[in-house]
Short mmCIF file of C-alpha atoms in Angstrom, two decimals:
data_model
loop_
_atom_site.label_atom_id
_atom_site.label_comp_id
_atom_site.label_asym_id
_atom_site.label_seq_id
_atom_site.Cartn_x
_atom_site.Cartn_y
_atom_site.Cartn_z
CA MET V 188 168.18 23.37 -163.25
CA MET V 189 170.26 25.81 -161.23
CA THR V 190 170.88 25.23 -157.54
CA HIS V 191 172.06 27.38 -154.66
CA ASP V 192 175.41 25.60 -154.85
CA ASP V 193 175.75 26.82 -158.43
CA PHE V 194 175.24 30.37 -157.17
CA LEU V 195 177.81 29.91 -154.37
CA LYS V 196 180.40 28.84 -156.94
CA ILE V 197 179.69 31.99 -158.98
CA GLU V 198 179.94 34.12 -155.83
CA LYS V 199 183.38 32.65 -155.03
CA GLN V 200 184.60 33.26 -158.59
CA PHE V 201 183.24 36.81 -158.58
CA TYR V 202 185.39 37.77 -155.61
CA ALA V 203 188.40 36.02 -157.15
CA TYR V 204 187.85 38.10 -160.29
CA THR V 205 187.31 41.45 -158.53
CA ARG V 206 189.89 41.21 -155.73
CA PRO V 207 192.88 42.09 -157.96
CA PHE V 208 191.18 45.36 -158.96
CA VAL V 209 190.89 46.26 -155.28
CA ASP V 210 194.45 45.18 -154.47
CA ARG V 211 196.04 47.08 -157.39
CA ALA V 212 194.12 50.34 -156.96
CA GLU V 213 195.71 53.43 -155.46
CA ASP V 214 192.22 54.21 -154.14
CA PRO V 215 190.31 50.92 -153.72
CA TYR V 216 187.04 52.57 -152.67
CA PRO V 217 185.37 52.70 -156.13
CA PHE V 218 185.97 48.96 -156.54
CA VAL V 219 184.97 48.05 -152.98
CA LEU V 220 181.78 50.07 -153.49
CA LYS V 221 180.91 47.87 -156.49
CA GLN V 222 181.67 44.70 -154.57
CA GLU V 223 179.37 45.84 -151.77
CA HIS V 224 176.72 46.96 -154.26
CA THR V 225 176.78 43.54 -155.89
CA ALA V 226 176.24 41.78 -152.55
CA ARG V 227 173.29 44.03 -151.73
CA VAL V 228 171.73 43.54 -155.19
CA CYS V 229 171.93 39.79 -154.59
CA ARG V 230 170.04 40.20 -151.32
CA ALA V 231 167.50 42.49 -152.97
CA VAL V 232 166.83 40.08 -155.83
CA GLU V 233 166.39 37.23 -153.36
CA MET V 234 163.82 39.35 -151.50
CA LEU V 235 161.97 40.02 -154.75
CA CYS V 236 161.98 36.32 -155.63
CA GLN V 237 160.52 35.51 -152.22
CA SER V 238 157.82 38.12 -152.71
CA LEU V 239 156.83 36.36 -155.94
CA ASP V 240 157.07 32.84 -154.46
CA LEU V 241 159.56 31.82 -157.15
CA ASP V 242 161.04 28.33 -157.02
CA GLY V 243 164.64 27.51 -156.15
CA PRO V 244 166.04 27.31 -159.70
CA LYS V 245 164.54 30.67 -160.73
CA THR V 246 165.82 32.26 -157.52
CA ALA V 247 169.30 30.81 -158.02
CA ARG V 248 169.34 32.10 -161.60
CA ALA V 249 168.30 35.59 -160.49
CA CYS V 250 170.93 35.65 -157.75
CA ALA V 251 173.57 34.55 -160.26
CA ALA V 252 172.56 37.35 -162.63
CA ALA V 253 172.80 39.83 -159.75
CA MET V 254 176.25 38.56 -158.81
CA VAL V 255 177.70 39.13 -162.29
CA HIS V 256 175.60 42.10 -163.47
CA ASP V 257 178.27 44.76 -162.78
CA MET V 258 181.44 42.85 -163.63
CA GLY V 259 181.99 45.38 -166.41
CA ARG V 260 182.30 48.19 -163.86
CA PHE V 261 185.70 46.91 -162.72
CA PRO V 262 187.61 47.17 -166.03
CA GLN V 263 185.56 50.28 -166.84
CA PHE V 264 186.82 52.21 -163.82
CA ALA V 265 190.32 50.72 -164.00
CA VAL V 266 190.75 51.98 -167.58
CA PHE V 267 188.59 55.12 -167.76
CA HIS V 268 188.40 56.23 -164.09
CA THR V 269 184.68 56.89 -164.41
CA TYR V 270 181.39 55.02 -164.10
CA SER V 271 179.82 57.18 -166.81
CA ASP V 272 179.08 54.97 -169.80
CA ALA V 273 178.81 58.09 -171.97
CA ARG V 274 182.43 59.01 -171.17
CA SER V 275 183.78 55.46 -171.40
CA LYS V 276 182.11 52.28 -172.65
CA ASN V 277 178.79 50.56 -172.00
CA HIS V 278 179.42 48.71 -168.73
CA ALA V 279 176.78 46.08 -169.49
CA ALA V 280 178.55 45.15 -172.75
CA LEU V 281 181.89 45.15 -170.94
CA GLY V 282 180.33 42.92 -168.31
CA CYS V 283 179.14 40.37 -170.86
CA ARG V 284 182.66 40.28 -172.30
CA GLU V 285 184.19 39.68 -168.87
CA ILE V 286 181.62 37.04 -167.96
CA VAL V 287 182.51 35.08 -171.08
CA ARG V 288 186.27 35.62 -170.68
CA SER V 289 186.29 34.53 -167.04
CA ASN V 290 184.19 31.38 -167.59
CA ILE V 291 182.34 32.27 -164.39
CA LEU V 292 179.15 30.66 -165.74
CA SER V 293 180.82 27.68 -167.40
CA HIS V 294 179.28 25.13 -165.00
CA LEU V 295 175.72 26.19 -165.90
CA SER V 296 173.47 24.92 -168.66
CA VAL V 297 173.53 26.71 -172.02
CA THR V 298 170.01 27.99 -171.33
CA ASP V 299 170.95 29.51 -167.96
CA ARG V 300 174.15 31.03 -169.35
CA GLN V 301 172.29 32.66 -172.22
CA LEU V 302 169.50 34.00 -170.02
CA ILE V 303 171.95 35.51 -167.53
CA LEU V 304 174.11 37.08 -170.23
CA ARG V 305 171.08 38.60 -171.92
CA ALA V 306 169.72 39.93 -168.63
CA VAL V 307 173.09 41.54 -167.89
CA ALA V 308 173.13 43.09 -171.37
CA LEU V 309 169.67 44.55 -170.73
CA HIS V 310 170.10 45.73 -167.15
CA ASN V 311 171.14 49.30 -168.00
CA ARG V 312 168.86 49.86 -171.00
CA PRO V 313 166.47 52.81 -170.63
CA ARG V 314 163.50 50.46 -171.10
CA LEU V 315 162.81 46.82 -171.91
CA CYS V 316 161.09 45.88 -175.14
CA ALA V 317 157.76 44.06 -174.98
CA THR V 318 158.87 41.07 -177.03
CA LEU V 319 161.18 39.29 -174.58
CA GLY V 320 160.50 35.66 -173.85
CA ARG V 321 158.83 34.86 -170.53
CA ASP V 322 161.96 33.64 -168.69
CA LEU V 323 164.15 36.49 -169.90
CA ASN V 324 161.46 39.08 -169.22
CA LEU V 325 161.13 37.90 -165.62
CA LEU V 326 164.88 37.69 -165.04
CA ALA V 327 165.61 41.09 -166.59
CA ARG V 328 162.87 42.80 -164.57
CA LEU V 329 164.05 41.19 -161.35
CA LEU V 330 167.63 42.30 -161.96
CA ARG V 331 166.68 45.85 -162.94
CA ASP V 332 164.48 46.32 -159.87
CA ALA V 333 167.04 44.85 -157.48
CA ASP V 334 169.76 47.03 -158.99
CA LYS V 335 167.64 50.15 -158.55
CA ILE V 336 166.87 49.35 -154.92
CA ASP V 337 170.56 49.55 -154.08
CA ILE V 338 171.30 52.46 -156.42
CA PHE V 339 168.75 54.43 -154.40
CA ASN V 340 170.44 53.24 -151.22
CA ILE V 341 173.88 54.37 -152.46
CA MET V 342 172.59 57.75 -153.65
CA LYS V 343 170.77 58.44 -150.41
CA ASP V 344 173.96 57.81 -148.45
CA HIS V 345 176.03 59.87 -150.89
CA TYR V 346 173.75 62.92 -150.74
CA LEU V 347 173.32 62.77 -146.95
CA ASN V 348 177.05 62.23 -146.35
CA PRO V 349 178.82 64.14 -149.12
CA ASP V 350 182.51 63.48 -149.60
CA SER V 351 184.50 65.37 -152.22
CA ARG V 352 186.61 62.26 -152.84
CA HIS V 353 183.52 60.37 -154.02
CA GLY V 354 182.36 62.66 -156.81
CA PHE V 355 182.73 59.75 -159.21
CA ILE V 356 179.44 58.40 -157.83
CA THR V 357 177.61 61.25 -159.56
CA TYR V 358 180.02 61.33 -162.54
CA ASP V 359 181.71 64.45 -161.11
CA LEU V 360 178.83 66.54 -162.43
CA HIS V 361 178.75 70.25 -161.57
CA ASP V 362 176.08 71.63 -159.23
CA ASP V 363 174.92 74.76 -161.03
CA GLY V 364 172.34 75.57 -158.35
CA LYS V 365 169.56 75.79 -160.94
CA ILE V 366 166.15 74.15 -161.08
CA PRO V 367 166.23 71.48 -163.84
CA ARG V 368 162.91 72.60 -165.28
CA ALA V 369 163.09 70.88 -168.66
CA ALA V 370 164.03 67.49 -167.19
CA ALA V 371 161.44 67.72 -164.40
CA GLN V 372 158.64 68.83 -166.74
CA ALA V 373 159.45 66.09 -169.24
CA LEU V 374 159.44 63.47 -166.48
CA LEU V 375 156.09 64.69 -165.18
CA GLU V 376 154.55 64.57 -168.64
CA THR V 377 156.02 61.33 -170.00
CA ARG V 378 156.80 59.31 -166.85
CA GLN V 379 159.95 58.22 -168.66
CA ASN V 380 163.57 59.16 -168.00
CA ASP V 381 165.70 60.87 -170.62
CA LEU V 382 169.45 60.53 -170.12
CA SER V 383 170.14 63.38 -172.53
CA TYR V 384 169.16 65.87 -169.81
CA VAL V 385 171.85 64.64 -167.40
CA ASP V 386 174.51 67.32 -167.76
CA THR V 387 174.40 68.82 -164.25
CA LEU V 388 174.07 67.40 -160.74
CA ASN V 389 170.47 68.61 -160.34
CA ASN V 390 169.49 67.05 -163.65
CA MET V 391 171.01 63.82 -162.37
CA ARG V 392 168.94 64.10 -159.18
CA VAL V 393 165.78 64.27 -161.30
CA PHE V 394 166.93 61.36 -163.45
CA GLN V 395 167.68 59.24 -160.40
CA ALA V 396 164.31 60.00 -158.84
CA GLY V 397 162.61 59.19 -162.15
CA MET V 398 163.93 55.62 -162.03
CA VAL V 399 160.86 54.74 -159.96
CA TYR V 400 158.78 54.85 -163.14
CA ASP V 401 160.73 51.87 -164.46
CA LEU V 402 160.04 49.63 -161.46
CA ASN V 403 158.12 46.40 -162.01
CA PHE V 404 157.37 44.74 -158.68
CA PRO V 405 155.39 45.88 -155.63
CA ALA V 406 158.09 44.65 -153.24
CA ALA V 407 160.66 46.87 -154.99
CA ALA V 408 158.42 49.92 -154.68
CA ALA V 409 157.81 49.12 -151.00
CA ALA V 410 161.56 48.82 -150.36
CA ILE V 411 162.24 52.18 -151.99
CA LEU V 412 159.41 53.82 -150.06
CA ASP V 413 160.99 52.50 -146.86
CA LEU V 414 164.27 54.16 -147.84
CA GLU V 415 162.51 57.57 -147.95
CA VAL V 416 164.94 58.48 -150.70
CA ILE V 417 162.82 60.67 -153.01
CA PRO V 418 162.89 63.68 -150.63
CA VAL V 419 166.65 63.23 -150.20
CA LEU V 420 167.21 63.28 -153.97
CA LEU V 421 164.97 66.25 -154.70
CA ASP V 422 165.57 68.35 -151.58
CA GLY V 423 169.02 69.19 -152.93
CA ILE V 424 167.36 71.12 -155.76
CA PRO V 425 166.26 74.73 -155.11
CA PRO V 426 162.60 74.67 -154.01
CA SER V 427 159.89 75.26 -156.59
CA ASP V 428 156.31 74.27 -157.27
CA LEU V 429 157.50 72.11 -160.18
CA ILE V 430 159.84 70.02 -158.01
CA THR V 431 157.18 69.74 -155.29
CA ARG V 432 154.69 68.40 -157.85
CA LEU V 433 157.27 65.99 -159.22
CA ALA V 434 158.11 64.66 -155.76
CA GLN V 435 154.43 64.06 -155.03
CA ALA V 436 153.88 62.33 -158.37
CA LEU V 437 156.82 60.01 -157.75
CA LEU V 438 155.66 59.14 -154.24
CA ASP V 439 152.11 58.54 -155.48
CA HIS V 440 153.46 56.17 -158.13
CA LEU V 441 155.54 54.25 -155.58
CA LYS V 442 152.60 53.92 -153.20
CA SER V 443 150.30 52.75 -155.99
CA LEU V 444 152.76 50.12 -157.20
CA ALA V 445 153.61 48.96 -153.68
CA SER V 446 149.94 48.27 -152.94
CA SER V 447 149.12 46.62 -156.27
CA ASN V 448 149.22 43.10 -157.64
CA HIS V 449 151.09 44.40 -160.70
CA GLY V 450 154.25 42.60 -161.74
CA LYS V 451 153.31 39.06 -160.81
CA HIS V 452 155.38 36.71 -162.94
#
């Protein structure tokens, strides 16, 4: 069974793996951002585990998955200079390759290694299938929720404190100043995100806000409500009744999930 010491060893190896990307970069910020994101996702997943009263081994496993979940982002940005999977390669698949190459999980049991690798492979999928085994289903949902908590945190800061040097955060998408009606209407009707709409900055804003429909745990919904991020995401879009209705629907969903017993493991 995994222990906290196992996690600490992975944490040490993660920084040994990522530090050269920071040191070699002409602009280290994209890599530092991912290091900082990883640390916050670890804290978020630990919070979620506490909210579910998970035992030490399950918590250590979830923290380990959080620590390695974005290892693929480092070679992705180093080679392609973008975090857009569509314009480069699937960062989750790259991450699994780097995890195996680096032997960062070599001290763990075969079961823990396989669960963590599979959770990493699944963390950026649009949706999870319903046929996952119990341990993988729990781990994947924990990782996806923790990841989203900090993605919302990063996006809120980015939109409130815009910096032209950091356009890579939103894939350098153009702000056409238009209301993304098709994306917003589809999200209202289906309560599911569709990445095919994301071709402008305002379409990305809708997509990012729509991530709340993929949340699993009340504590994650509560954390995102506390961020007050939905208005920040959608207020950058020209005002319309459609966007107002979408914002209310998203907030209602968050409040409902935050106050529910849904998502217990």
